[in-house]
PDB file of C-alpha atoms and ligand atoms in Angstrom:
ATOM      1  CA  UNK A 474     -45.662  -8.699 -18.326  1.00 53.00           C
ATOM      2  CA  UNK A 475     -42.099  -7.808 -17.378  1.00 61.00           C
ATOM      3  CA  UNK A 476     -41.089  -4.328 -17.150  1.00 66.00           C
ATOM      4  CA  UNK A 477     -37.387  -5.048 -18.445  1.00 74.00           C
ATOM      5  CA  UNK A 478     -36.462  -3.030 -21.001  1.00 87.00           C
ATOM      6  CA  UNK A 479     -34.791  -4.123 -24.080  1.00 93.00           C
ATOM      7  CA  UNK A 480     -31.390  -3.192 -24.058  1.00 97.00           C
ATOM      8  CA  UNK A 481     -28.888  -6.059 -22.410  1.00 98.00           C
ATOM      9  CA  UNK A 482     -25.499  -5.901 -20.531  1.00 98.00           C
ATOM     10  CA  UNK A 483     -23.107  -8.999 -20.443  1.00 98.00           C
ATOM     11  CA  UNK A 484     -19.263  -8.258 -19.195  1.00 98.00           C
ATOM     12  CA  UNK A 485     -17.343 -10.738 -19.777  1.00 98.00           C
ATOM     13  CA  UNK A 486     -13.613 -11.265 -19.295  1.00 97.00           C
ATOM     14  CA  UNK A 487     -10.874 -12.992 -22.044  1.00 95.00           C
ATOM     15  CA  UNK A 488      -8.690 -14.491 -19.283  1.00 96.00           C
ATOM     16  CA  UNK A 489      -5.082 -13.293 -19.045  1.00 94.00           C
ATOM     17  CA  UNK A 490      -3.519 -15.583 -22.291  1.00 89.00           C
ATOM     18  CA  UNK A 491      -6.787 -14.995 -25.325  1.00 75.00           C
ATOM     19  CA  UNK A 492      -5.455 -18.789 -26.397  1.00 77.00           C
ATOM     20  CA  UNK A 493      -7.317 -21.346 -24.216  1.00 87.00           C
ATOM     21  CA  UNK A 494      -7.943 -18.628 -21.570  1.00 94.00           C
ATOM     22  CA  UNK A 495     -11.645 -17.498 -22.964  1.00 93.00           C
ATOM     23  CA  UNK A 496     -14.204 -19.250 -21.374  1.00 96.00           C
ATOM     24  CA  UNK A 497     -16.617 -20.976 -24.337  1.00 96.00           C
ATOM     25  CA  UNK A 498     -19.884 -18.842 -22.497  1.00 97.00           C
ATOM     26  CA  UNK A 499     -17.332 -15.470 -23.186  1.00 97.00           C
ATOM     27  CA  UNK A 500     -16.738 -15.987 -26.497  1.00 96.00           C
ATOM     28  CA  UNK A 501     -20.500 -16.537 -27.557  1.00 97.00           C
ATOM     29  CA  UNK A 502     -21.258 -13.519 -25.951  1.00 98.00           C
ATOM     30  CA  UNK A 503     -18.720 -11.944 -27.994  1.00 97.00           C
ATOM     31  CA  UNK A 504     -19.722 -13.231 -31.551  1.00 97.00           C
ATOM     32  CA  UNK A 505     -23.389 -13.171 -30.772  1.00 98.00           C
ATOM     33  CA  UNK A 506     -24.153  -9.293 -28.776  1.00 98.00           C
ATOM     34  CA  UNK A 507     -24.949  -6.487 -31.503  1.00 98.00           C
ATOM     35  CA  UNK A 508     -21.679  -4.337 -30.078  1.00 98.00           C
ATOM     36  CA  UNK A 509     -18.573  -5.326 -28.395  1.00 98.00           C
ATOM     37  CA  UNK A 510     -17.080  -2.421 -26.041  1.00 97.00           C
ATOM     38  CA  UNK A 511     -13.813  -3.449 -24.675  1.00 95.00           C
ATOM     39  CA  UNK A 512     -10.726  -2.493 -23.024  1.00 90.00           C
ATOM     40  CA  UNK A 513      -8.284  -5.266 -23.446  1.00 90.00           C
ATOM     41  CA  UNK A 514      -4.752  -4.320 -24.168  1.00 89.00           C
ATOM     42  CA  UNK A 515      -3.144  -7.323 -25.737  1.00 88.00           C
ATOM     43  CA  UNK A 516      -2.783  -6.819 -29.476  1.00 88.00           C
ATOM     44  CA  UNK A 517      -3.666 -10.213 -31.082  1.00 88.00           C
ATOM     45  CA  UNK A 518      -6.932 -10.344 -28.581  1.00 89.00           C
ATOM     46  CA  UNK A 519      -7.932  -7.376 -29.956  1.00 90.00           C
ATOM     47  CA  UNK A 520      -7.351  -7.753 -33.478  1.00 92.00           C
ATOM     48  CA  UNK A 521      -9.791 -11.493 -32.448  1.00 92.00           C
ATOM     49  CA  UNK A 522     -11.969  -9.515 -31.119  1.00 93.00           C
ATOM     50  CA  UNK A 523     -12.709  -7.216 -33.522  1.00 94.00           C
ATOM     51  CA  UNK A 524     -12.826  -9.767 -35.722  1.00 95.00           C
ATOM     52  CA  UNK A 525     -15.864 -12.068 -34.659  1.00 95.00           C
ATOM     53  CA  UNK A 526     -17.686  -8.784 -32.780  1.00 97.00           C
ATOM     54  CA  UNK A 527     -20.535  -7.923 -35.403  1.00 97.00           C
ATOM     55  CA  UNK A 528     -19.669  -3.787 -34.273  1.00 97.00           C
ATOM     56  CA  UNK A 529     -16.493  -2.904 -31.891  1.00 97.00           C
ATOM     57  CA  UNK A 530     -15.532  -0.119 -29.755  1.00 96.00           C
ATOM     58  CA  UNK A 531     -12.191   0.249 -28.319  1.00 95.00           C
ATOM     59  CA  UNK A 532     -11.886   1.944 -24.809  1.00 94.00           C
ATOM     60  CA  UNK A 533      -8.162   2.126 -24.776  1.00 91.00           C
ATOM     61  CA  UNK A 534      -8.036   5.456 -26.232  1.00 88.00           C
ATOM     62  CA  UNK A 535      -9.719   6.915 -23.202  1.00 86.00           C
ATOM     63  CA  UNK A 536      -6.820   6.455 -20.844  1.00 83.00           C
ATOM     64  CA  UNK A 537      -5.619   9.530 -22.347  1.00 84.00           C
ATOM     65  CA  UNK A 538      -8.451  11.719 -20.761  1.00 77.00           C
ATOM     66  CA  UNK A 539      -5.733  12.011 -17.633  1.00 80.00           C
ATOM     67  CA  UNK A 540      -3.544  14.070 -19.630  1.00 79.00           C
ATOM     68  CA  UNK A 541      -6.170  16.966 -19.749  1.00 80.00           C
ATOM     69  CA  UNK A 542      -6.262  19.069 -16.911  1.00 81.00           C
ATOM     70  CA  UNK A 543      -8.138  18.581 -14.004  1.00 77.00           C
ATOM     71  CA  UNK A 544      -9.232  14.760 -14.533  1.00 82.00           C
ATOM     72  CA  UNK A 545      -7.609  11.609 -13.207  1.00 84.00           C
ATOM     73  CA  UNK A 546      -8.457   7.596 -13.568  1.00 84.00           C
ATOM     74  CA  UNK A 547     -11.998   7.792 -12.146  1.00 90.00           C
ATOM     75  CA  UNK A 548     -12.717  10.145 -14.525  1.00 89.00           C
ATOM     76  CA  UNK A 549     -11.190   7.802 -17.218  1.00 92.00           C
ATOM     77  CA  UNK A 550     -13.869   4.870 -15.739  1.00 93.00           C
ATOM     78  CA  UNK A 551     -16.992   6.662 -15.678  1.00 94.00           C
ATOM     79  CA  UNK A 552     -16.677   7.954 -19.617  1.00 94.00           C
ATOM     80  CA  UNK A 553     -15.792   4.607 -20.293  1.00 95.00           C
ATOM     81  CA  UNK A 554     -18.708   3.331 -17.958  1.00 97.00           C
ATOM     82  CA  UNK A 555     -20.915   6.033 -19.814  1.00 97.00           C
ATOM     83  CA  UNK A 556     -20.437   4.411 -23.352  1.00 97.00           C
ATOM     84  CA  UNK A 557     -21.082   0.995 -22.616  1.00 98.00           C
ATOM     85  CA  UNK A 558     -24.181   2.715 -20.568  1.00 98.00           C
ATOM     86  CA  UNK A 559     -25.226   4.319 -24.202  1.00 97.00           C
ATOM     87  CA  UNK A 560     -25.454   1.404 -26.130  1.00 98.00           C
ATOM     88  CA  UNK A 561     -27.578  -0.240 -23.478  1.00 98.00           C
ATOM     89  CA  UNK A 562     -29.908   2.497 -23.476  1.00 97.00           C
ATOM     90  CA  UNK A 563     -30.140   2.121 -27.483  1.00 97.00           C
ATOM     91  CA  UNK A 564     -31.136  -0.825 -27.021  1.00 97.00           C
ATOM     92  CA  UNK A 565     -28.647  -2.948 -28.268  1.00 98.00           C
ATOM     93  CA  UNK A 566     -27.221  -5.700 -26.363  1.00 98.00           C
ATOM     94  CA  UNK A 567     -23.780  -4.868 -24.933  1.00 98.00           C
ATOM     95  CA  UNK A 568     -20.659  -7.310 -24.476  1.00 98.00           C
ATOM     96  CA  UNK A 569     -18.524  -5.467 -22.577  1.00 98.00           C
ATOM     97  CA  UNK A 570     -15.337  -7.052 -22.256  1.00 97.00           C
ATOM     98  CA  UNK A 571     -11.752  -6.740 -19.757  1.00 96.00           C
ATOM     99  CA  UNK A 572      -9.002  -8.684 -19.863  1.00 96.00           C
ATOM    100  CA  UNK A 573      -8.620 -11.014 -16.987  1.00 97.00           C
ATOM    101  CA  UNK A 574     -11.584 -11.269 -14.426  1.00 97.00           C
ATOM    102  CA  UNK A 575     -14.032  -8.662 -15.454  1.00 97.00           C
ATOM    103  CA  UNK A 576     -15.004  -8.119 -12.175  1.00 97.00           C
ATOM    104  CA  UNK A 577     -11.362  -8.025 -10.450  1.00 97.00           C
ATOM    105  CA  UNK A 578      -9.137  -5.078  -9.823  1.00 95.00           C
ATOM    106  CA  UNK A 579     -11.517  -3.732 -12.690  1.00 92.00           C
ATOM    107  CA  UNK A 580     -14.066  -1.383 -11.458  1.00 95.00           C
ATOM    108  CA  UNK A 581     -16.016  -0.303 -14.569  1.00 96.00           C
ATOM    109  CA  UNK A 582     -17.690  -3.606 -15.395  1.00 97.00           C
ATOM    110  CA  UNK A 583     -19.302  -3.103 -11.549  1.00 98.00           C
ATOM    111  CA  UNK A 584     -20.339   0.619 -12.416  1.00 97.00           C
ATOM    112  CA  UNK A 585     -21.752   0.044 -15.637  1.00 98.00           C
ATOM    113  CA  UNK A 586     -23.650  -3.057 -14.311  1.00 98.00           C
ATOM    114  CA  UNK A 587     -24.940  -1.122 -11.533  1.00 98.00           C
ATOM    115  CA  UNK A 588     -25.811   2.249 -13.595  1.00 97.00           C
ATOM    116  CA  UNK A 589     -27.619  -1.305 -16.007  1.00 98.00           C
ATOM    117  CA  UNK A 590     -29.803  -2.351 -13.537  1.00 98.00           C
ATOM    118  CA  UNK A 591     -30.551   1.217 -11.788  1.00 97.00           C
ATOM    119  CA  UNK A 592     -32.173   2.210 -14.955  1.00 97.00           C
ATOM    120  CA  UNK A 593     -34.292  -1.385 -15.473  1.00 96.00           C
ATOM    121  CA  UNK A 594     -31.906  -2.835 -17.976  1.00 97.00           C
ATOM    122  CA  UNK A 595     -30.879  -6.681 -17.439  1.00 97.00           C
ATOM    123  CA  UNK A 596     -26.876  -6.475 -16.200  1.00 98.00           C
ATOM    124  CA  UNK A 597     -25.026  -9.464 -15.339  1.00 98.00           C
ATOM    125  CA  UNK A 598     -21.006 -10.221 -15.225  1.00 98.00           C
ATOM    126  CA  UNK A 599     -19.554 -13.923 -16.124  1.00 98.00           C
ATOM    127  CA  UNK A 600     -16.032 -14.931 -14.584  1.00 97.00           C
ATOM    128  CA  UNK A 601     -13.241 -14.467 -16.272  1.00 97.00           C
ATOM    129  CA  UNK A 602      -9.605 -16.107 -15.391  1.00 97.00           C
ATOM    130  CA  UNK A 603      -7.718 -13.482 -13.751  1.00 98.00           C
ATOM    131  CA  UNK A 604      -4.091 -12.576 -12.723  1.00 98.00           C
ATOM    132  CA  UNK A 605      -4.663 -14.447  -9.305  1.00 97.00           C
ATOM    133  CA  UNK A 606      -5.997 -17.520 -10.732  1.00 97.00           C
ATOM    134  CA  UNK A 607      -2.890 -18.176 -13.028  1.00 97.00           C
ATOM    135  CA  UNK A 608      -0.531 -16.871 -10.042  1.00 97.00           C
ATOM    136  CA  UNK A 609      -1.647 -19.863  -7.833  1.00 97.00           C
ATOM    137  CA  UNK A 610      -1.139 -21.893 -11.293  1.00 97.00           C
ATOM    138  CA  UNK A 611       2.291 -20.830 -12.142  1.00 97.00           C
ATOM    139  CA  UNK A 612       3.685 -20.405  -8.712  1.00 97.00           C
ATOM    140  CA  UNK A 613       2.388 -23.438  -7.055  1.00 97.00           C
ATOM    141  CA  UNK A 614       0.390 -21.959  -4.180  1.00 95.00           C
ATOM    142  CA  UNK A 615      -2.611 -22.719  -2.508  1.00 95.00           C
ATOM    143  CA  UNK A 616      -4.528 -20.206  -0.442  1.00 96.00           C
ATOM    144  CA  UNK A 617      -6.051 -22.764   1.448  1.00 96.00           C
ATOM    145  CA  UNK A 618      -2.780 -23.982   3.129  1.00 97.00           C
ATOM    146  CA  UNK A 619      -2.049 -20.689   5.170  1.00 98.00           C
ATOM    147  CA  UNK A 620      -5.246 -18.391   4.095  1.00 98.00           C
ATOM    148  CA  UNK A 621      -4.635 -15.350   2.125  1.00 97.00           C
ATOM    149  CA  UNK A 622      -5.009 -11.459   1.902  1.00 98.00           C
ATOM    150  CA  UNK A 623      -5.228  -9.982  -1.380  1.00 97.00           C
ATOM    151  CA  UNK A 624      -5.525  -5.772  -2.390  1.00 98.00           C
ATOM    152  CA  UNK A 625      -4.371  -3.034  -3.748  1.00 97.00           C
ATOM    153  CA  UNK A 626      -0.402  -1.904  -3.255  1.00 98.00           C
ATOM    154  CA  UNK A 627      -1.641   2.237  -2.683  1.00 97.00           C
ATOM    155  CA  UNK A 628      -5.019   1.322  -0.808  1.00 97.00           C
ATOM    156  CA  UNK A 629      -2.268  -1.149   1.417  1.00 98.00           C
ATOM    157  CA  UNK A 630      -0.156   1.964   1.655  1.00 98.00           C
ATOM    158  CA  UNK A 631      -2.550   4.580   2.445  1.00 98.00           C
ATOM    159  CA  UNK A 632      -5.125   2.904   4.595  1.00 98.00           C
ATOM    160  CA  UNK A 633      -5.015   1.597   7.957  1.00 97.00           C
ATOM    161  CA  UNK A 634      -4.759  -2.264   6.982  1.00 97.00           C
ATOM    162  CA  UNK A 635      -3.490  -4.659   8.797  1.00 96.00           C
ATOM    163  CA  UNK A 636      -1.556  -7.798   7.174  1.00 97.00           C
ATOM    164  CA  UNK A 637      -1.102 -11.349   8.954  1.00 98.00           C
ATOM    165  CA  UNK A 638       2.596 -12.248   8.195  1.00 98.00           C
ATOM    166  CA  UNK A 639       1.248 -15.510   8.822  1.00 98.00           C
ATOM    167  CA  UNK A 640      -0.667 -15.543   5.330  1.00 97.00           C
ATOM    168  CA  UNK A 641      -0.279 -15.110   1.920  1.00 97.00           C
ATOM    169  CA  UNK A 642      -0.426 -11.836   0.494  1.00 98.00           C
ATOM    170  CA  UNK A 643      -0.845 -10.563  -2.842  1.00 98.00           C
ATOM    171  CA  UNK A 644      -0.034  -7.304  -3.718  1.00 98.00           C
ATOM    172  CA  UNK A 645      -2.228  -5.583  -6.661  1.00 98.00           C
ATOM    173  CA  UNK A 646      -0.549  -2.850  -8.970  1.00 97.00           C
ATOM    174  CA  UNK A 647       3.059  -2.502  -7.255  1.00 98.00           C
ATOM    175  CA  UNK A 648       4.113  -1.076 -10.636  1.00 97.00           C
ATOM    176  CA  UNK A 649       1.639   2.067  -9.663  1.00 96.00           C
ATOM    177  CA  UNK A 650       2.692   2.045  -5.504  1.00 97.00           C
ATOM    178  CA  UNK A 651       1.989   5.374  -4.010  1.00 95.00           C
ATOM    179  CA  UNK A 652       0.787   7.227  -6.814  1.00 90.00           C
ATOM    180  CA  UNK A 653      -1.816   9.725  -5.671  1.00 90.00           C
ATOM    181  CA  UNK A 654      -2.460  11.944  -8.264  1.00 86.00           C
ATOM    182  CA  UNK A 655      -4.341   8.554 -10.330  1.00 84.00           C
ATOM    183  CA  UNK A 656      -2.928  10.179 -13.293  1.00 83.00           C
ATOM    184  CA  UNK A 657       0.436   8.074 -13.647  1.00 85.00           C
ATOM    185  CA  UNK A 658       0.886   4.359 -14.744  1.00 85.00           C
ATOM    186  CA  UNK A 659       4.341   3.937 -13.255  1.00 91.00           C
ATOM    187  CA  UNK A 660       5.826   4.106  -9.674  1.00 93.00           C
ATOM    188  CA  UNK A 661       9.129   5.105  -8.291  1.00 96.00           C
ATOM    189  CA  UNK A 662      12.023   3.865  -5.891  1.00 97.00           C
ATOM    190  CA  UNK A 663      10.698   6.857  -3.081  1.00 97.00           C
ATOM    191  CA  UNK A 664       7.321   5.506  -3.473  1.00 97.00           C
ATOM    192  CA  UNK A 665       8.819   1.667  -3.122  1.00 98.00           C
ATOM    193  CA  UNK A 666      10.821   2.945  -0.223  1.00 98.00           C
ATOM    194  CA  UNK A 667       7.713   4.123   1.384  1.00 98.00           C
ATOM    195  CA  UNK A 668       6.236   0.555   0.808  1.00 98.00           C
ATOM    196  CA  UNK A 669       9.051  -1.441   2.038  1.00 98.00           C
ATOM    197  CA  UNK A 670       8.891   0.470   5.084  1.00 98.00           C
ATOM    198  CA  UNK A 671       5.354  -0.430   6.124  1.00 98.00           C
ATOM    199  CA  UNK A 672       5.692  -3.728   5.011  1.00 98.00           C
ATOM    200  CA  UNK A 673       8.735  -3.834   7.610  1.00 98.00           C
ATOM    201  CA  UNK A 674       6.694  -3.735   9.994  1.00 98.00           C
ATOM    202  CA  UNK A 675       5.519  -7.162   8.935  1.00 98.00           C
ATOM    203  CA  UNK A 676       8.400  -8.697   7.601  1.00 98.00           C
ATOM    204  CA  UNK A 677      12.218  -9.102   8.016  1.00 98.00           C
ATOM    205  CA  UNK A 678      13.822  -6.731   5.076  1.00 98.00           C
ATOM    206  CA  UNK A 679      15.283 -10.269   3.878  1.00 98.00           C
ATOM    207  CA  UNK A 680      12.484 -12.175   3.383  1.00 98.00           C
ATOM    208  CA  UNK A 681      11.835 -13.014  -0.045  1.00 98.00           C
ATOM    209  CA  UNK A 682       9.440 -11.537  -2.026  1.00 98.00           C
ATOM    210  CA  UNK A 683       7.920 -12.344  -5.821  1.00 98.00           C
ATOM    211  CA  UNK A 684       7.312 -10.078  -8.656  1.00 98.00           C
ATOM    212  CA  UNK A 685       4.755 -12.425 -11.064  1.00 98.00           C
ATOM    213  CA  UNK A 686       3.550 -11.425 -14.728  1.00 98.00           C
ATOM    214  CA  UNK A 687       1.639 -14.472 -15.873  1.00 97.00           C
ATOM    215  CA  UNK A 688       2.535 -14.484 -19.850  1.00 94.00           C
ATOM    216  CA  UNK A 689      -0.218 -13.330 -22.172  1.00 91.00           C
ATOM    217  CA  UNK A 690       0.377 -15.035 -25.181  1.00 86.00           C
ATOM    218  CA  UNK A 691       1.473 -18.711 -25.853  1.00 84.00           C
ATOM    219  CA  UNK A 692       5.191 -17.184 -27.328  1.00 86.00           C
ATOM    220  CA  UNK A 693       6.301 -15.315 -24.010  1.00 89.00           C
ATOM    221  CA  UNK A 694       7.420 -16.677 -20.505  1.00 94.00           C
ATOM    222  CA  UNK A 695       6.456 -16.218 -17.176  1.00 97.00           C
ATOM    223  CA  UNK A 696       7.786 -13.784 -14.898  1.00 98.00           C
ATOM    224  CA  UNK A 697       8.480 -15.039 -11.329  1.00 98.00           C
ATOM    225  CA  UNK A 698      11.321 -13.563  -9.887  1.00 98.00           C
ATOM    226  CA  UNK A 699      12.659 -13.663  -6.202  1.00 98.00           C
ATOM    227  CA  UNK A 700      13.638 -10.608  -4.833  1.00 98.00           C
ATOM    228  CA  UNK A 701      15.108  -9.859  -1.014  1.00 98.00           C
ATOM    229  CA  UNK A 702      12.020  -7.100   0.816  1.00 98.00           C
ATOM    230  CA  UNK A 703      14.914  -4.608   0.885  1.00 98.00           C
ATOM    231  CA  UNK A 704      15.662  -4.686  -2.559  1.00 98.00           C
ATOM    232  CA  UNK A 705      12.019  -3.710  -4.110  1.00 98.00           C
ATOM    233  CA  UNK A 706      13.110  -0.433  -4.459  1.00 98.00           C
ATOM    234  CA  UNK A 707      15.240  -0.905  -7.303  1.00 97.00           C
ATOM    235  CA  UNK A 708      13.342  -3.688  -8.784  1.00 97.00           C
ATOM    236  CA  UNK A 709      11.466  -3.696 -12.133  1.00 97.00           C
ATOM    237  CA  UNK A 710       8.136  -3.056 -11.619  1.00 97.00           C
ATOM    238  CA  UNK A 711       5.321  -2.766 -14.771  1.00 96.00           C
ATOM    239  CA  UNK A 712       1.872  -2.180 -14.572  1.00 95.00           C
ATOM    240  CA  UNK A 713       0.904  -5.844 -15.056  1.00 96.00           C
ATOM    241  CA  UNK A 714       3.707  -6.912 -11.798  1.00 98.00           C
ATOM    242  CA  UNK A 715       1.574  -8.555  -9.182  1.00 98.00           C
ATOM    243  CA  UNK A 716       3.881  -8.547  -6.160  1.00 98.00           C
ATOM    244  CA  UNK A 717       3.189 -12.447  -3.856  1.00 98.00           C
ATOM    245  CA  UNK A 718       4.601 -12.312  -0.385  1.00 98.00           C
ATOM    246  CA  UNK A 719       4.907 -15.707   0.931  1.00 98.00           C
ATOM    247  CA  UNK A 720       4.310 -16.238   4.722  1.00 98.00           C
ATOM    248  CA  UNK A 721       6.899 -15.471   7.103  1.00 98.00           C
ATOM    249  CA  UNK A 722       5.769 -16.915  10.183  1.00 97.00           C
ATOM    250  CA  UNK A 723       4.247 -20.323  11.307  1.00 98.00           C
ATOM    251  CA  UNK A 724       0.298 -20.037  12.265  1.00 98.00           C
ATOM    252  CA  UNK A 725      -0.198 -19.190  15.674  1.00 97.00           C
ATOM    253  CA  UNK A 726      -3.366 -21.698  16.998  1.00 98.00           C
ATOM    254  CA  UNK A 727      -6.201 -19.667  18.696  1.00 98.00           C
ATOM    255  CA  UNK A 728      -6.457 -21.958  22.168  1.00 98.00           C
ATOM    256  CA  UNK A 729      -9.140 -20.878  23.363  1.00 98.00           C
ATOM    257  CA  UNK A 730     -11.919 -21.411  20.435  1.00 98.00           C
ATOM    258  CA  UNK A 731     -10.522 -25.249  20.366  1.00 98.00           C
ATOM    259  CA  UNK A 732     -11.198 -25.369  23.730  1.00 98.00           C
ATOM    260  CA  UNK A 733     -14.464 -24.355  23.157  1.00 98.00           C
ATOM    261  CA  UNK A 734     -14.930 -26.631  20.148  1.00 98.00           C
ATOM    262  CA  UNK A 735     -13.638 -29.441  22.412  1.00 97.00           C
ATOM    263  CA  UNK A 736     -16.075 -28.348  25.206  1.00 97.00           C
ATOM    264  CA  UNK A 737     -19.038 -28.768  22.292  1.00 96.00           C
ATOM    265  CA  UNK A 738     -17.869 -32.340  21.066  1.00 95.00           C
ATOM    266  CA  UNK A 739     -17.033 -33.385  25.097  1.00 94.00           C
ATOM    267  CA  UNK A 740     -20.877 -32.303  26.090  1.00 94.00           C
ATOM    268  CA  UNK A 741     -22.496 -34.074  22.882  1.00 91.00           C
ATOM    269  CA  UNK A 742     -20.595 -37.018  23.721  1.00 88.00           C
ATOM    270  CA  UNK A 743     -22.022 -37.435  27.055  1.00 88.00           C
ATOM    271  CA  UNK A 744     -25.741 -36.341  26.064  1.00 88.00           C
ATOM    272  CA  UNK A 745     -25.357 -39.355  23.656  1.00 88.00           C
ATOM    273  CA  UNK A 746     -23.404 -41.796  26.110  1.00 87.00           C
ATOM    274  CA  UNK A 747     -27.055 -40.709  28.651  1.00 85.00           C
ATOM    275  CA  UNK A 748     -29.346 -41.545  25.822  1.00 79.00           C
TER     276      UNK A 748
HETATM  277  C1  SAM B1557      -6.447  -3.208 -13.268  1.00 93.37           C
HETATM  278  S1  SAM B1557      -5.865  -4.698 -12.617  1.00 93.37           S
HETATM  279  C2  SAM B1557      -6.631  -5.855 -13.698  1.00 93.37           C
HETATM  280  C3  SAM B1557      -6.757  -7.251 -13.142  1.00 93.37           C
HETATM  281  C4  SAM B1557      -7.511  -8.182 -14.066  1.00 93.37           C
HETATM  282  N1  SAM B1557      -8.892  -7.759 -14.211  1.00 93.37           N
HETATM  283  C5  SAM B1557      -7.497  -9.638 -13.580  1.00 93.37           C
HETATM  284  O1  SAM B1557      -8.573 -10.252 -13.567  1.00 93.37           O
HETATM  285  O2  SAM B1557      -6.438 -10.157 -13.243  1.00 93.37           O
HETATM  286  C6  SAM B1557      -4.193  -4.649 -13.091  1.00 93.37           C
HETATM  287  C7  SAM B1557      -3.314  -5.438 -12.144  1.00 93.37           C
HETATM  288  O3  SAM B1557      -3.554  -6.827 -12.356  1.00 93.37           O
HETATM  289  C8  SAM B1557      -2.351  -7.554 -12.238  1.00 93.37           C
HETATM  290  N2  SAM B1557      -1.977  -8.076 -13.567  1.00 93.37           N
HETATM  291  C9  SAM B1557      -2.380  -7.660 -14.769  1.00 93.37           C
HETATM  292  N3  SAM B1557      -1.773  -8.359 -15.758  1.00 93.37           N
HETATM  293  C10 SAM B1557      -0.966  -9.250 -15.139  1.00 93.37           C
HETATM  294  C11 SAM B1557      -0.063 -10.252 -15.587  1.00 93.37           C
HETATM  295  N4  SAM B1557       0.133 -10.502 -16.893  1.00 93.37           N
HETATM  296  N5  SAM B1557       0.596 -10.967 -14.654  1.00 93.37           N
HETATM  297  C12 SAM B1557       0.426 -10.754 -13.343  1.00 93.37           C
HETATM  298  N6  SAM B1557      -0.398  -9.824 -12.855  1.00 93.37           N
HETATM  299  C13 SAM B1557      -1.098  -9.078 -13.746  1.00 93.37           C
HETATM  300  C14 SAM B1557      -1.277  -6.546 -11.784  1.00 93.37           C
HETATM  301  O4  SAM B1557      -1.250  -6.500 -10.361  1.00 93.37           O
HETATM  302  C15 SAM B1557      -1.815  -5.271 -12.385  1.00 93.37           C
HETATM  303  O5  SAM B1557      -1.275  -4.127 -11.775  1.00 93.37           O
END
């Protein structure tokens, strides 16, 4: 007999544009669970997904809790976390759902999935299309051809990382660069500055960058505008920019693993020319 206990946790995410964009698993999750919980910002998604969830909750309200005193974003997360935790325990099962990738850039899915399972509960998380996937769409680029790095614009900023101008980098939240306080939704040009001067270290200040916002409904266009390095200062930034930096340099081969790899094919070669 299984020890699972009854309540049930399914994130899901609606993609980036709710027409075409849901995956069909997604959206029977979201007509069949007892309670949707979500946190998707678009309008018309929401208004769709009220209307096929048998009971909603909206989590958008709680972005306000960083206005009181004293609490920031995390706090924001784990309340929201805590409700979809709630209904679990109640024993309902729980669609939670994010827009995007409910798994990317989008920590409370992975909290409330791992607070699921802590507690014996069945958790699991189905792929969504996110903000990268329709940035390799609309743009035209493929990781494969140069590799890429892809994280946060503060965690870039603040941390030791190290880029490879040789790759393709993506650039998470630029519209929220350098904001410690994880109270604000907006950046500003001293914060940019700050950023364009560790990614000079990298890159020429006249290498072109891109600001992408992948439309969200069927009626609105693209954003994917080319900007000089030195000039993201003064650019527009929103929360939903993601900022692509295309290489700058040519790959560098490493000589001595292919001389190793040749070494490997040379020997097996001979051990078969023996046999
Ligand atoms: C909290 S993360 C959510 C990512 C989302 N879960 C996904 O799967 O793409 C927010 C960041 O995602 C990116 N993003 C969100 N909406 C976007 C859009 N319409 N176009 C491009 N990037 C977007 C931006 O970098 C934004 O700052």
């Amino acid at each position: 007999m299984s020890n699972q206990k009854q309540g049930k946790l399914i994130c899901v995410g609606t993609g980036m544009r709710m027409a075409g964009q849901l995956t069909p698993i997604a959206q029977s999750y979201i007509e069949n669970s007892d309670i949707v919980i979500a946190a998707v910002p678009n309008i018309f998604a929401r208004k769709w997904l009220q209307g096929i969830a048998k009971e909603y909750i909206c989590l958008l309200g709680y972005y306000s809790d960083v206005e009181i005193e004293g609490k920031d974003r995390r706090d924001t997360y784990r309340r929201m976390a805590d409700t979809i935790l709630d209904q679990v325990r109640a024993g309902k099962t729980v669609c939670a759902a994010f827009y995007g990738h409910p798994g990317i850039f989008a920590c409370i899915a992975h909290m409330a999935i791992a607070d699921a399972r802590a507690e014996g509960y069945s958790a699991v998380m189905e792929p969504g299309i996110s903000a990268e996937d329709c940035l390799v769409a609309d743009i035209g680029i493929d990781p494969a051809k140069t590799g890429m790095q892809s994280m946060e614009t503060t965690q870039f900023m603040i941390y030791q990382h190290v880029l490879d101008p040789t790759c393709l980098q993506i650039l998470w939240q630029p519209g929220l660069a350098g904001d410690l306080s994880l109270k604000k939704f907006e950046t500003n040009t001293a914060h940019l500055q700050i950023l364009v001067n560790k990614l000079a270290r990298y890159y020429p200040l006249e290498h072109e960058v891109i600001l992408y916002e992948a439309a969200t409904n069927p009626m609105e266009k693209m954003r994917i505008d080319k900007v000089r390095l030195g000039d993201l200062p003064t650019a527009l930034l929103r929360q939903i920019t993601t900022l692509v930096i295309p290489p700058a340099k040519a790959m560098q081969f490493d000589q001595a693993v292919i001389d190793q790899l040749n070494a490997i094919a040379e020997a097996s070669k001979v051990s078969q020319q023996a046999a």
